[in-house]
Amino acid sequence: MEKKMTNRQIAALETKKKIIESARKIISEKGFENVSVDEIMADAGLGKGTFYTHFSKKEDIIQELNKTDFYRLAEIVNEMTDKDVLYKLEYYCTEFMKSIERSGVEICRQWIRNNLTGAPMCEESDDSVSKYQYDVTAMRSVLNAAIEQGQLVTDTPIDELALFVNSQLYGLMTAWCMSQESVIGSREIKKY
């Protein structure tokens, strides 16, 4: 049974969303390093103290954006029981890159930095995995579902294939960031 949220919880959730959207907008315009908590909160029309009710530091915004943009992608793909594995992989990779593109190059650069330092994707999680670890696990689930549905042979090297697909996606992300957005990955997915 789903627990009903109180008006206070709903208001707190709306405030957090407002902070996240202001952060997304400002970081996309100016870059993560060039944005202060004060600027985010001014854009959101909220006091600085409210930021610290929801986040302990500015970097937490990037973790929150990870969750909003990628959290359910593998689950959505695994719900596509009527589609073949090639369609699912293309969909996953295209939507992954579209999420990157929608977020903007500055947020993508910070995601890459967080991955290089091993920052957790979600601190509330017991296992605190990095975004990259999360993505590899998500891809494994897509490939394992394909085995269960008889679309891949049982001895498919899942770990190696998940690593390969994610390496390609992260390579496209990195190239996109280094090329000032001239390499747009979602349009290129069908080629792979």
Short mmCIF file of N, CA and C in Angstrom, two decimals:
data_model
loop_
_atom_site.label_atom_id
_atom_site.label_comp_id
_atom_site.label_asym_id
_atom_site.label_seq_id
_atom_site.Cartn_x
_atom_site.Cartn_y
_atom_site.Cartn_z
N MET A 1 0.84 -1.18 0.00
CA MET A 1 0.00 0.00 0.00
C MET A 1 0.88 1.24 0.00
N GLU A 2 0.60 2.15 -0.90
CA GLU A 2 1.39 3.36 -1.04
C GLU A 2 0.99 4.37 0.04
N LYS A 3 1.99 4.92 0.71
CA LYS A 3 1.73 5.88 1.76
C LYS A 3 1.47 7.25 1.15
N LYS A 4 0.41 7.90 1.58
CA LYS A 4 0.04 9.22 1.05
C LYS A 4 0.96 10.27 1.66
N MET A 5 1.41 11.18 0.81
CA MET A 5 2.30 12.25 1.25
C MET A 5 1.48 13.36 1.91
N THR A 6 2.08 13.97 2.92
CA THR A 6 1.45 15.11 3.57
C THR A 6 1.65 16.35 2.71
N ASN A 7 0.89 17.40 2.98
CA ASN A 7 1.05 18.67 2.25
C ASN A 7 2.46 19.21 2.44
N ARG A 8 3.01 19.04 3.60
CA ARG A 8 4.37 19.52 3.88
C ARG A 8 5.41 18.76 3.04
N GLN A 9 5.23 17.44 2.92
CA GLN A 9 6.14 16.63 2.10
C GLN A 9 6.02 16.99 0.63
N ILE A 10 4.81 17.25 0.19
CA ILE A 10 4.59 17.65 -1.21
C ILE A 10 5.27 18.99 -1.46
N ALA A 11 5.11 19.94 -0.55
CA ALA A 11 5.73 21.26 -0.69
C ALA A 11 7.26 21.14 -0.71
N ALA A 12 7.80 20.28 0.16
CA ALA A 12 9.26 20.08 0.20
C ALA A 12 9.76 19.48 -1.10
N LEU A 13 9.03 18.55 -1.66
CA LEU A 13 9.39 17.93 -2.94
C LEU A 13 9.36 18.96 -4.06
N GLU A 14 8.35 19.81 -4.08
CA GLU A 14 8.25 20.87 -5.09
C GLU A 14 9.40 21.87 -4.96
N THR A 15 9.77 22.20 -3.73
CA THR A 15 10.89 23.11 -3.50
C THR A 15 12.18 22.50 -4.02
N LYS A 16 12.40 21.22 -3.74
CA LYS A 16 13.59 20.53 -4.20
C LYS A 16 13.64 20.50 -5.73
N LYS A 17 12.50 20.24 -6.37
CA LYS A 17 12.44 20.24 -7.83
C LYS A 17 12.79 21.62 -8.38
N LYS A 18 12.30 22.65 -7.74
CA LYS A 18 12.57 24.02 -8.18
C LYS A 18 14.07 24.32 -8.10
N ILE A 19 14.71 23.88 -7.02
CA ILE A 19 16.16 24.07 -6.86
C ILE A 19 16.91 23.33 -7.96
N ILE A 20 16.52 22.09 -8.21
CA ILE A 20 17.18 21.26 -9.22
C ILE A 20 17.05 21.89 -10.60
N GLU A 21 15.87 22.36 -10.94
CA GLU A 21 15.67 22.96 -12.27
C GLU A 21 16.46 24.26 -12.41
N SER A 22 16.51 25.06 -11.35
CA SER A 22 17.33 26.29 -11.40
C SER A 22 18.80 25.93 -11.56
N ALA A 23 19.25 24.93 -10.83
CA ALA A 23 20.65 24.50 -10.93
C ALA A 23 20.95 24.00 -12.34
N ARG A 24 20.06 23.20 -12.90
CA ARG A 24 20.26 22.69 -14.26
C ARG A 24 20.41 23.85 -15.24
N LYS A 25 19.54 24.82 -15.12
CA LYS A 25 19.56 25.97 -16.04
C LYS A 25 20.85 26.78 -15.89
N ILE A 26 21.19 27.13 -14.66
CA ILE A 26 22.36 27.99 -14.41
C ILE A 26 23.66 27.26 -14.76
N ILE A 27 23.77 26.00 -14.37
CA ILE A 27 24.99 25.24 -14.66
C ILE A 27 25.14 25.06 -16.17
N SER A 28 24.05 24.82 -16.87
CA SER A 28 24.11 24.68 -18.32
C SER A 28 24.60 25.96 -18.98
N GLU A 29 24.25 27.10 -18.42
CA GLU A 29 24.66 28.39 -18.98
C GLU A 29 26.11 28.76 -18.64
N LYS A 30 26.50 28.49 -17.39
CA LYS A 30 27.77 29.04 -16.90
C LYS A 30 28.85 28.01 -16.59
N GLY A 31 28.48 26.74 -16.47
CA GLY A 31 29.43 25.72 -16.05
C GLY A 31 29.39 25.53 -14.54
N PHE A 32 29.61 24.32 -14.10
CA PHE A 32 29.48 23.96 -12.69
C PHE A 32 30.38 24.81 -11.79
N GLU A 33 31.66 24.97 -12.18
CA GLU A 33 32.61 25.69 -11.33
C GLU A 33 32.27 27.17 -11.20
N ASN A 34 31.54 27.71 -12.17
CA ASN A 34 31.25 29.14 -12.20
C ASN A 34 29.92 29.51 -11.56
N VAL A 35 29.29 28.56 -10.91
CA VAL A 35 27.98 28.78 -10.32
C VAL A 35 28.07 28.61 -8.80
N SER A 36 27.45 29.52 -8.10
CA SER A 36 27.41 29.42 -6.63
C SER A 36 26.02 28.98 -6.18
N VAL A 37 25.96 28.49 -4.97
CA VAL A 37 24.67 28.14 -4.37
C VAL A 37 23.78 29.38 -4.33
N ASP A 38 24.36 30.54 -4.04
CA ASP A 38 23.59 31.79 -4.00
C ASP A 38 22.89 32.05 -5.33
N GLU A 39 23.60 31.83 -6.45
CA GLU A 39 23.02 32.06 -7.77
C GLU A 39 21.87 31.09 -8.05
N ILE A 40 22.07 29.85 -7.67
CA ILE A 40 21.02 28.84 -7.88
C ILE A 40 19.77 29.24 -7.10
N MET A 41 19.97 29.62 -5.87
CA MET A 41 18.82 29.94 -5.01
C MET A 41 18.15 31.25 -5.44
N ALA A 42 18.92 32.21 -5.92
CA ALA A 42 18.33 33.45 -6.43
C ALA A 42 17.45 33.15 -7.64
N ASP A 43 17.94 32.29 -8.53
CA ASP A 43 17.16 31.91 -9.69
C ASP A 43 15.87 31.18 -9.29
N ALA A 44 15.97 30.36 -8.25
CA ALA A 44 14.81 29.61 -7.77
C ALA A 44 13.86 30.49 -6.96
N GLY A 45 14.33 31.69 -6.58
CA GLY A 45 13.51 32.58 -5.77
C GLY A 45 13.38 32.11 -4.33
N LEU A 46 14.43 31.46 -3.83
CA LEU A 46 14.42 30.90 -2.48
C LEU A 46 15.65 31.37 -1.71
N GLY A 47 15.58 31.31 -0.39
CA GLY A 47 16.71 31.69 0.44
C GLY A 47 17.79 30.62 0.43
N LYS A 48 19.03 31.05 0.64
CA LYS A 48 20.18 30.14 0.60
C LYS A 48 20.04 28.99 1.60
N GLY A 49 19.50 29.27 2.76
CA GLY A 49 19.34 28.23 3.78
C GLY A 49 18.48 27.07 3.31
N THR A 50 17.54 27.35 2.43
CA THR A 50 16.66 26.29 1.91
C THR A 50 17.46 25.26 1.13
N PHE A 51 18.51 25.70 0.46
CA PHE A 51 19.36 24.77 -0.28
C PHE A 51 19.88 23.68 0.66
N TYR A 52 20.35 24.10 1.84
CA TYR A 52 20.96 23.16 2.77
C TYR A 52 19.95 22.31 3.53
N THR A 53 18.68 22.61 3.36
CA THR A 53 17.64 21.72 3.87
C THR A 53 17.57 20.47 3.01
N HIS A 54 17.88 20.63 1.72
CA HIS A 54 17.75 19.53 0.76
C HIS A 54 19.08 18.92 0.32
N PHE A 55 20.15 19.69 0.39
CA PHE A 55 21.46 19.23 -0.08
C PHE A 55 22.53 19.66 0.91
N SER A 56 23.59 18.86 1.01
CA SER A 56 24.68 19.24 1.90
C SER A 56 25.76 20.05 1.19
N LYS A 57 25.86 19.89 -0.14
CA LYS A 57 26.87 20.63 -0.91
C LYS A 57 26.41 20.74 -2.36
N LYS A 58 27.03 21.63 -3.11
CA LYS A 58 26.63 21.90 -4.49
C LYS A 58 26.74 20.64 -5.36
N GLU A 59 27.73 19.81 -5.13
CA GLU A 59 27.92 18.59 -5.92
C GLU A 59 26.72 17.65 -5.83
N ASP A 60 25.95 17.76 -4.77
CA ASP A 60 24.77 16.90 -4.62
C ASP A 60 23.74 17.14 -5.73
N ILE A 61 23.75 18.34 -6.30
CA ILE A 61 22.84 18.64 -7.41
C ILE A 61 23.12 17.71 -8.58
N ILE A 62 24.39 17.47 -8.87
CA ILE A 62 24.74 16.59 -9.99
C ILE A 62 24.26 15.17 -9.72
N GLN A 63 24.39 14.72 -8.49
CA GLN A 63 23.88 13.39 -8.14
C GLN A 63 22.37 13.32 -8.34
N GLU A 64 21.69 14.38 -7.97
CA GLU A 64 20.24 14.42 -8.14
C GLU A 64 19.87 14.40 -9.63
N LEU A 65 20.61 15.13 -10.44
CA LEU A 65 20.37 15.11 -11.89
C LEU A 65 20.63 13.72 -12.46
N ASN A 66 21.61 13.00 -11.94
CA ASN A 66 21.83 11.61 -12.35
C ASN A 66 20.56 10.80 -12.19
N LYS A 67 19.93 10.95 -11.04
CA LYS A 67 18.74 10.16 -10.75
C LYS A 67 17.59 10.54 -11.67
N THR A 68 17.39 11.82 -11.90
CA THR A 68 16.24 12.22 -12.70
C THR A 68 16.40 11.83 -14.16
N ASP A 69 17.61 11.85 -14.67
CA ASP A 69 17.82 11.60 -16.09
C ASP A 69 18.06 10.14 -16.46
N PHE A 70 18.53 9.34 -15.56
CA PHE A 70 18.94 7.98 -15.93
C PHE A 70 18.31 6.88 -15.08
N TYR A 71 17.67 7.24 -14.04
CA TYR A 71 17.28 6.26 -13.03
C TYR A 71 16.46 5.10 -13.57
N ARG A 72 15.54 5.35 -14.47
CA ARG A 72 14.62 4.30 -14.91
C ARG A 72 14.89 3.77 -16.31
N LEU A 73 15.95 4.18 -16.96
CA LEU A 73 16.15 3.82 -18.36
C LEU A 73 16.18 2.30 -18.58
N ALA A 74 16.96 1.58 -17.82
CA ALA A 74 17.02 0.11 -17.99
C ALA A 74 15.67 -0.53 -17.67
N GLU A 75 15.01 -0.01 -16.66
CA GLU A 75 13.70 -0.55 -16.29
C GLU A 75 12.69 -0.38 -17.44
N ILE A 76 12.70 0.79 -18.07
CA ILE A 76 11.82 1.04 -19.21
C ILE A 76 12.12 0.06 -20.34
N VAL A 77 13.40 -0.13 -20.64
CA VAL A 77 13.80 -1.05 -21.70
C VAL A 77 13.37 -2.48 -21.36
N ASN A 78 13.55 -2.88 -20.12
CA ASN A 78 13.19 -4.24 -19.73
C ASN A 78 11.69 -4.48 -19.75
N GLU A 79 10.90 -3.41 -19.72
CA GLU A 79 9.44 -3.55 -19.83
C GLU A 79 8.99 -3.74 -21.29
N MET A 80 9.90 -3.59 -22.23
CA MET A 80 9.59 -3.74 -23.67
C MET A 80 9.68 -5.21 -24.06
N THR A 81 8.79 -6.00 -23.55
CA THR A 81 8.86 -7.44 -23.79
C THR A 81 8.52 -7.83 -25.23
N ASP A 82 7.90 -6.93 -25.98
CA ASP A 82 7.53 -7.23 -27.36
C ASP A 82 8.60 -6.79 -28.37
N LYS A 83 9.73 -6.25 -27.90
CA LYS A 83 10.78 -5.75 -28.79
C LYS A 83 11.99 -6.68 -28.74
N ASP A 84 12.74 -6.73 -29.87
CA ASP A 84 13.94 -7.57 -29.89
C ASP A 84 15.12 -6.83 -29.25
N VAL A 85 16.18 -7.56 -28.98
CA VAL A 85 17.32 -7.03 -28.24
C VAL A 85 18.00 -5.88 -28.99
N LEU A 86 18.07 -5.94 -30.31
CA LEU A 86 18.70 -4.85 -31.05
C LEU A 86 17.91 -3.55 -30.90
N TYR A 87 16.60 -3.65 -30.97
CA TYR A 87 15.77 -2.47 -30.76
C TYR A 87 16.00 -1.91 -29.35
N LYS A 88 16.01 -2.80 -28.36
CA LYS A 88 16.19 -2.37 -26.97
C LYS A 88 17.54 -1.69 -26.76
N LEU A 89 18.59 -2.26 -27.32
CA LEU A 89 19.92 -1.66 -27.18
C LEU A 89 19.97 -0.30 -27.86
N GLU A 90 19.39 -0.22 -29.05
CA GLU A 90 19.37 1.07 -29.76
C GLU A 90 18.58 2.10 -28.96
N TYR A 91 17.44 1.70 -28.44
CA TYR A 91 16.62 2.61 -27.63
C TYR A 91 17.39 3.08 -26.40
N TYR A 92 17.97 2.13 -25.68
CA TYR A 92 18.72 2.46 -24.46
C TYR A 92 19.83 3.47 -24.78
N CYS A 93 20.64 3.14 -25.78
CA CYS A 93 21.79 4.00 -26.11
C CYS A 93 21.34 5.37 -26.61
N THR A 94 20.31 5.40 -27.43
CA THR A 94 19.80 6.68 -27.93
C THR A 94 19.26 7.53 -26.80
N GLU A 95 18.46 6.94 -25.92
CA GLU A 95 17.89 7.71 -24.80
C GLU A 95 18.97 8.14 -23.81
N PHE A 96 19.97 7.30 -23.62
CA PHE A 96 21.11 7.66 -22.77
C PHE A 96 21.76 8.94 -23.30
N MET A 97 22.07 8.94 -24.60
CA MET A 97 22.73 10.11 -25.19
C MET A 97 21.79 11.32 -25.25
N LYS A 98 20.51 11.10 -25.48
CA LYS A 98 19.57 12.23 -25.47
C LYS A 98 19.51 12.87 -24.08
N SER A 99 19.60 12.04 -23.04
CA SER A 99 19.61 12.58 -21.68
C SER A 99 20.84 13.46 -21.47
N ILE A 100 21.97 13.00 -21.99
CA ILE A 100 23.20 13.79 -21.91
C ILE A 100 23.01 15.12 -22.64
N GLU A 101 22.51 15.05 -23.85
CA GLU A 101 22.33 16.24 -24.66
C GLU A 101 21.34 17.22 -24.02
N ARG A 102 20.24 16.69 -23.48
CA ARG A 102 19.25 17.56 -22.82
C ARG A 102 19.85 18.27 -21.61
N SER A 103 20.73 17.58 -20.92
CA SER A 103 21.34 18.15 -19.72
C SER A 103 22.36 19.23 -20.05
N GLY A 104 22.97 19.12 -21.20
CA GLY A 104 23.94 20.12 -21.62
C GLY A 104 25.37 19.70 -21.31
N VAL A 105 26.26 20.30 -22.05
CA VAL A 105 27.67 19.93 -21.98
C VAL A 105 28.28 20.21 -20.60
N GLU A 106 27.88 21.28 -19.96
CA GLU A 106 28.47 21.61 -18.65
C GLU A 106 28.10 20.59 -17.59
N ILE A 107 26.86 20.15 -17.58
CA ILE A 107 26.45 19.12 -16.62
C ILE A 107 27.11 17.79 -16.96
N CYS A 108 27.23 17.48 -18.25
CA CYS A 108 27.91 16.26 -18.67
C CYS A 108 29.36 16.27 -18.20
N ARG A 109 30.02 17.40 -18.34
CA ARG A 109 31.41 17.49 -17.88
C ARG A 109 31.51 17.20 -16.39
N GLN A 110 30.56 17.69 -15.61
CA GLN A 110 30.60 17.42 -14.17
C GLN A 110 30.30 15.96 -13.88
N TRP A 111 29.40 15.33 -14.65
CA TRP A 111 29.15 13.89 -14.49
C TRP A 111 30.45 13.12 -14.71
N ILE A 112 31.17 13.50 -15.76
CA ILE A 112 32.44 12.81 -16.04
C ILE A 112 33.42 13.02 -14.89
N ARG A 113 33.53 14.24 -14.39
CA ARG A 113 34.41 14.50 -13.23
C ARG A 113 34.01 13.65 -12.04
N ASN A 114 32.72 13.59 -11.76
CA ASN A 114 32.25 12.78 -10.64
C ASN A 114 32.61 11.31 -10.82
N ASN A 115 32.51 10.82 -12.06
CA ASN A 115 32.88 9.43 -12.31
C ASN A 115 34.37 9.20 -12.13
N LEU A 116 35.18 10.17 -12.52
CA LEU A 116 36.63 10.03 -12.35
C LEU A 116 37.03 9.98 -10.89
N THR A 117 36.25 10.61 -10.03
CA THR A 117 36.55 10.60 -8.59
C THR A 117 35.81 9.49 -7.86
N GLY A 118 34.92 8.78 -8.57
CA GLY A 118 34.17 7.70 -7.94
C GLY A 118 33.02 8.19 -7.07
N ALA A 119 32.58 9.43 -7.29
CA ALA A 119 31.47 9.98 -6.51
C ALA A 119 30.23 9.10 -6.69
N PRO A 120 29.50 8.85 -5.61
CA PRO A 120 28.31 8.00 -5.72
C PRO A 120 27.21 8.68 -6.51
N MET A 121 26.44 7.86 -7.22
CA MET A 121 25.32 8.39 -7.99
C MET A 121 24.21 8.85 -7.06
N CYS A 122 24.03 8.12 -5.99
CA CYS A 122 22.92 8.37 -5.08
C CYS A 122 23.36 8.06 -3.66
N GLU A 123 23.51 9.06 -2.83
CA GLU A 123 24.01 8.83 -1.48
C GLU A 123 23.02 8.12 -0.58
N GLU A 124 21.72 8.16 -0.93
CA GLU A 124 20.73 7.48 -0.08
C GLU A 124 20.84 5.96 -0.21
N SER A 125 21.46 5.51 -1.29
CA SER A 125 21.57 4.08 -1.56
C SER A 125 22.56 3.44 -0.59
N ASP A 126 22.27 2.21 -0.19
CA ASP A 126 23.16 1.49 0.72
C ASP A 126 24.50 1.16 0.06
N ASP A 127 24.48 0.94 -1.25
CA ASP A 127 25.71 0.51 -1.90
C ASP A 127 26.49 1.66 -2.54
N SER A 128 25.93 2.86 -2.62
CA SER A 128 26.62 4.06 -3.12
C SER A 128 27.51 3.78 -4.33
N VAL A 129 26.93 3.33 -5.40
CA VAL A 129 27.70 3.06 -6.61
C VAL A 129 27.88 4.35 -7.41
N SER A 130 28.93 4.39 -8.20
CA SER A 130 29.15 5.54 -9.07
C SER A 130 28.18 5.47 -10.23
N LYS A 131 28.06 6.57 -10.96
CA LYS A 131 27.20 6.61 -12.14
C LYS A 131 27.63 5.55 -13.14
N TYR A 132 28.93 5.41 -13.34
CA TYR A 132 29.42 4.41 -14.30
C TYR A 132 29.06 3.00 -13.84
N GLN A 133 29.28 2.69 -12.58
CA GLN A 133 28.92 1.37 -12.06
C GLN A 133 27.42 1.11 -12.21
N TYR A 134 26.64 2.13 -11.94
CA TYR A 134 25.20 2.02 -12.09
C TYR A 134 24.84 1.69 -13.54
N ASP A 135 25.48 2.40 -14.49
CA ASP A 135 25.19 2.19 -15.91
C ASP A 135 25.59 0.79 -16.38
N VAL A 136 26.71 0.29 -15.89
CA VAL A 136 27.13 -1.07 -16.26
C VAL A 136 26.12 -2.08 -15.73
N THR A 137 25.68 -1.89 -14.50
CA THR A 137 24.68 -2.79 -13.90
C THR A 137 23.37 -2.71 -14.67
N ALA A 138 22.98 -1.49 -15.06
CA ALA A 138 21.74 -1.32 -15.84
C ALA A 138 21.84 -2.06 -17.18
N MET A 139 22.98 -1.93 -17.85
CA MET A 139 23.16 -2.61 -19.13
C MET A 139 23.16 -4.12 -18.93
N ARG A 140 23.77 -4.61 -17.87
CA ARG A 140 23.73 -6.05 -17.58
C ARG A 140 22.29 -6.52 -17.46
N SER A 141 21.44 -5.72 -16.79
CA SER A 141 20.05 -6.14 -16.62
C SER A 141 19.32 -6.23 -17.96
N VAL A 142 19.62 -5.31 -18.87
CA VAL A 142 19.02 -5.35 -20.21
C VAL A 142 19.47 -6.61 -20.94
N LEU A 143 20.76 -6.92 -20.86
CA LEU A 143 21.30 -8.11 -21.55
C LEU A 143 20.81 -9.40 -20.91
N ASN A 144 20.73 -9.43 -19.59
CA ASN A 144 20.20 -10.62 -18.91
C ASN A 144 18.74 -10.85 -19.28
N ALA A 145 17.96 -9.77 -19.39
CA ALA A 145 16.55 -9.91 -19.79
C ALA A 145 16.47 -10.48 -21.20
N ALA A 146 17.39 -10.09 -22.07
CA ALA A 146 17.41 -10.61 -23.44
C ALA A 146 17.71 -12.11 -23.44
N ILE A 147 18.58 -12.56 -22.55
CA ILE A 147 18.86 -14.00 -22.42
C ILE A 147 17.60 -14.73 -21.95
N GLU A 148 16.95 -14.18 -20.92
CA GLU A 148 15.74 -14.80 -20.37
C GLU A 148 14.63 -14.88 -21.42
N GLN A 149 14.59 -13.93 -22.35
CA GLN A 149 13.56 -13.92 -23.39
C GLN A 149 14.00 -14.71 -24.63
N GLY A 150 15.17 -15.36 -24.56
CA GLY A 150 15.65 -16.18 -25.66
C GLY A 150 16.19 -15.37 -26.84
N GLN A 151 16.50 -14.10 -26.62
CA GLN A 151 17.02 -13.26 -27.70
C GLN A 151 18.54 -13.25 -27.77
N LEU A 152 19.18 -13.72 -26.74
CA LEU A 152 20.63 -13.92 -26.72
C LEU A 152 20.90 -15.32 -26.19
N VAL A 153 21.99 -15.93 -26.63
CA VAL A 153 22.33 -17.28 -26.14
C VAL A 153 22.74 -17.19 -24.68
N THR A 154 22.57 -18.28 -23.97
CA THR A 154 22.81 -18.28 -22.53
C THR A 154 24.26 -18.01 -22.15
N ASP A 155 25.19 -18.32 -23.04
CA ASP A 155 26.59 -18.10 -22.70
C ASP A 155 27.12 -16.76 -23.25
N THR A 156 26.22 -15.83 -23.55
CA THR A 156 26.63 -14.49 -23.98
C THR A 156 27.48 -13.88 -22.88
N PRO A 157 28.63 -13.32 -23.22
CA PRO A 157 29.50 -12.72 -22.19
C PRO A 157 28.93 -11.37 -21.72
N ILE A 158 27.97 -11.45 -20.82
CA ILE A 158 27.23 -10.28 -20.35
C ILE A 158 28.15 -9.19 -19.80
N ASP A 159 29.07 -9.55 -18.92
CA ASP A 159 29.94 -8.54 -18.31
C ASP A 159 30.77 -7.80 -19.36
N GLU A 160 31.33 -8.54 -20.30
CA GLU A 160 32.16 -7.94 -21.33
C GLU A 160 31.33 -7.06 -22.27
N LEU A 161 30.14 -7.54 -22.63
CA LEU A 161 29.27 -6.78 -23.53
C LEU A 161 28.76 -5.50 -22.85
N ALA A 162 28.40 -5.60 -21.57
CA ALA A 162 27.95 -4.41 -20.82
C ALA A 162 29.08 -3.39 -20.73
N LEU A 163 30.29 -3.87 -20.48
CA LEU A 163 31.45 -2.98 -20.43
C LEU A 163 31.68 -2.32 -21.79
N PHE A 164 31.57 -3.09 -22.87
CA PHE A 164 31.78 -2.55 -24.21
C PHE A 164 30.75 -1.47 -24.56
N VAL A 165 29.47 -1.77 -24.33
CA VAL A 165 28.43 -0.80 -24.68
C VAL A 165 28.61 0.48 -23.87
N ASN A 166 28.86 0.34 -22.57
CA ASN A 166 29.02 1.54 -21.75
C ASN A 166 30.30 2.29 -22.08
N SER A 167 31.34 1.58 -22.47
CA SER A 167 32.57 2.26 -22.90
C SER A 167 32.30 3.12 -24.13
N GLN A 168 31.49 2.61 -25.04
CA GLN A 168 31.13 3.38 -26.23
C GLN A 168 30.32 4.61 -25.86
N LEU A 169 29.35 4.42 -24.97
CA LEU A 169 28.52 5.56 -24.55
C LEU A 169 29.36 6.62 -23.83
N TYR A 170 30.22 6.17 -22.95
CA TYR A 170 31.06 7.13 -22.22
C TYR A 170 32.08 7.79 -23.15
N GLY A 171 32.52 7.05 -24.15
CA GLY A 171 33.40 7.65 -25.15
C GLY A 171 32.69 8.74 -25.92
N LEU A 172 31.44 8.48 -26.31
CA LEU A 172 30.65 9.51 -27.00
C LEU A 172 30.41 10.71 -26.09
N MET A 173 30.12 10.46 -24.82
CA MET A 173 29.93 11.55 -23.86
C MET A 173 31.18 12.42 -23.79
N THR A 174 32.32 11.77 -23.64
CA THR A 174 33.59 12.49 -23.50
C THR A 174 33.92 13.26 -24.77
N ALA A 175 33.74 12.62 -25.93
CA ALA A 175 34.00 13.31 -27.19
C ALA A 175 33.06 14.50 -27.36
N TRP A 176 31.83 14.34 -26.94
CA TRP A 176 30.84 15.41 -27.01
C TRP A 176 31.29 16.60 -26.16
N CYS A 177 31.78 16.32 -24.96
CA CYS A 177 32.26 17.39 -24.07
C CYS A 177 33.52 18.06 -24.61
N MET A 178 34.42 17.29 -25.19
CA MET A 178 35.69 17.83 -25.68
C MET A 178 35.51 18.60 -26.99
N SER A 179 34.46 18.28 -27.73
CA SER A 179 34.29 18.89 -29.05
C SER A 179 33.34 20.08 -29.03
N GLN A 180 33.06 20.59 -27.83
CA GLN A 180 32.12 21.70 -27.71
C GLN A 180 30.78 21.37 -28.35
N GLU A 181 30.35 20.14 -28.17
CA GLU A 181 29.03 19.66 -28.60
C GLU A 181 28.91 19.40 -30.10
N SER A 182 30.02 19.40 -30.84
CA SER A 182 29.91 19.14 -32.28
C SER A 182 29.69 17.66 -32.58
N VAL A 183 30.05 16.78 -31.66
CA VAL A 183 29.77 15.36 -31.81
C VAL A 183 28.48 15.10 -31.04
N ILE A 184 27.41 14.81 -31.73
CA ILE A 184 26.13 14.57 -31.07
C ILE A 184 25.84 13.08 -31.15
N GLY A 185 25.94 12.42 -30.03
CA GLY A 185 25.88 10.96 -29.98
C GLY A 185 24.56 10.33 -30.32
N SER A 186 23.44 10.93 -29.93
CA SER A 186 22.16 10.23 -30.16
C SER A 186 21.88 10.04 -31.65
N ARG A 187 22.34 10.95 -32.48
CA ARG A 187 22.12 10.80 -33.93
C ARG A 187 23.01 9.72 -34.51
N GLU A 188 24.07 9.38 -33.81
CA GLU A 188 25.05 8.43 -34.33
C GLU A 188 24.79 6.98 -33.89
N ILE A 189 23.87 6.76 -32.99
CA ILE A 189 23.66 5.44 -32.39
C ILE A 189 23.35 4.38 -33.45
N LYS A 190 22.50 4.66 -34.41
CA LYS A 190 22.13 3.67 -35.42
C LYS A 190 23.35 3.13 -36.18
N LYS A 191 24.40 3.95 -36.30
CA LYS A 191 25.60 3.51 -36.99
C LYS A 191 26.31 2.40 -36.25
N TYR A 192 26.16 2.35 -34.94
CA TYR A 192 26.85 1.36 -34.14
C TYR A 192 26.04 0.08 -34.05
#
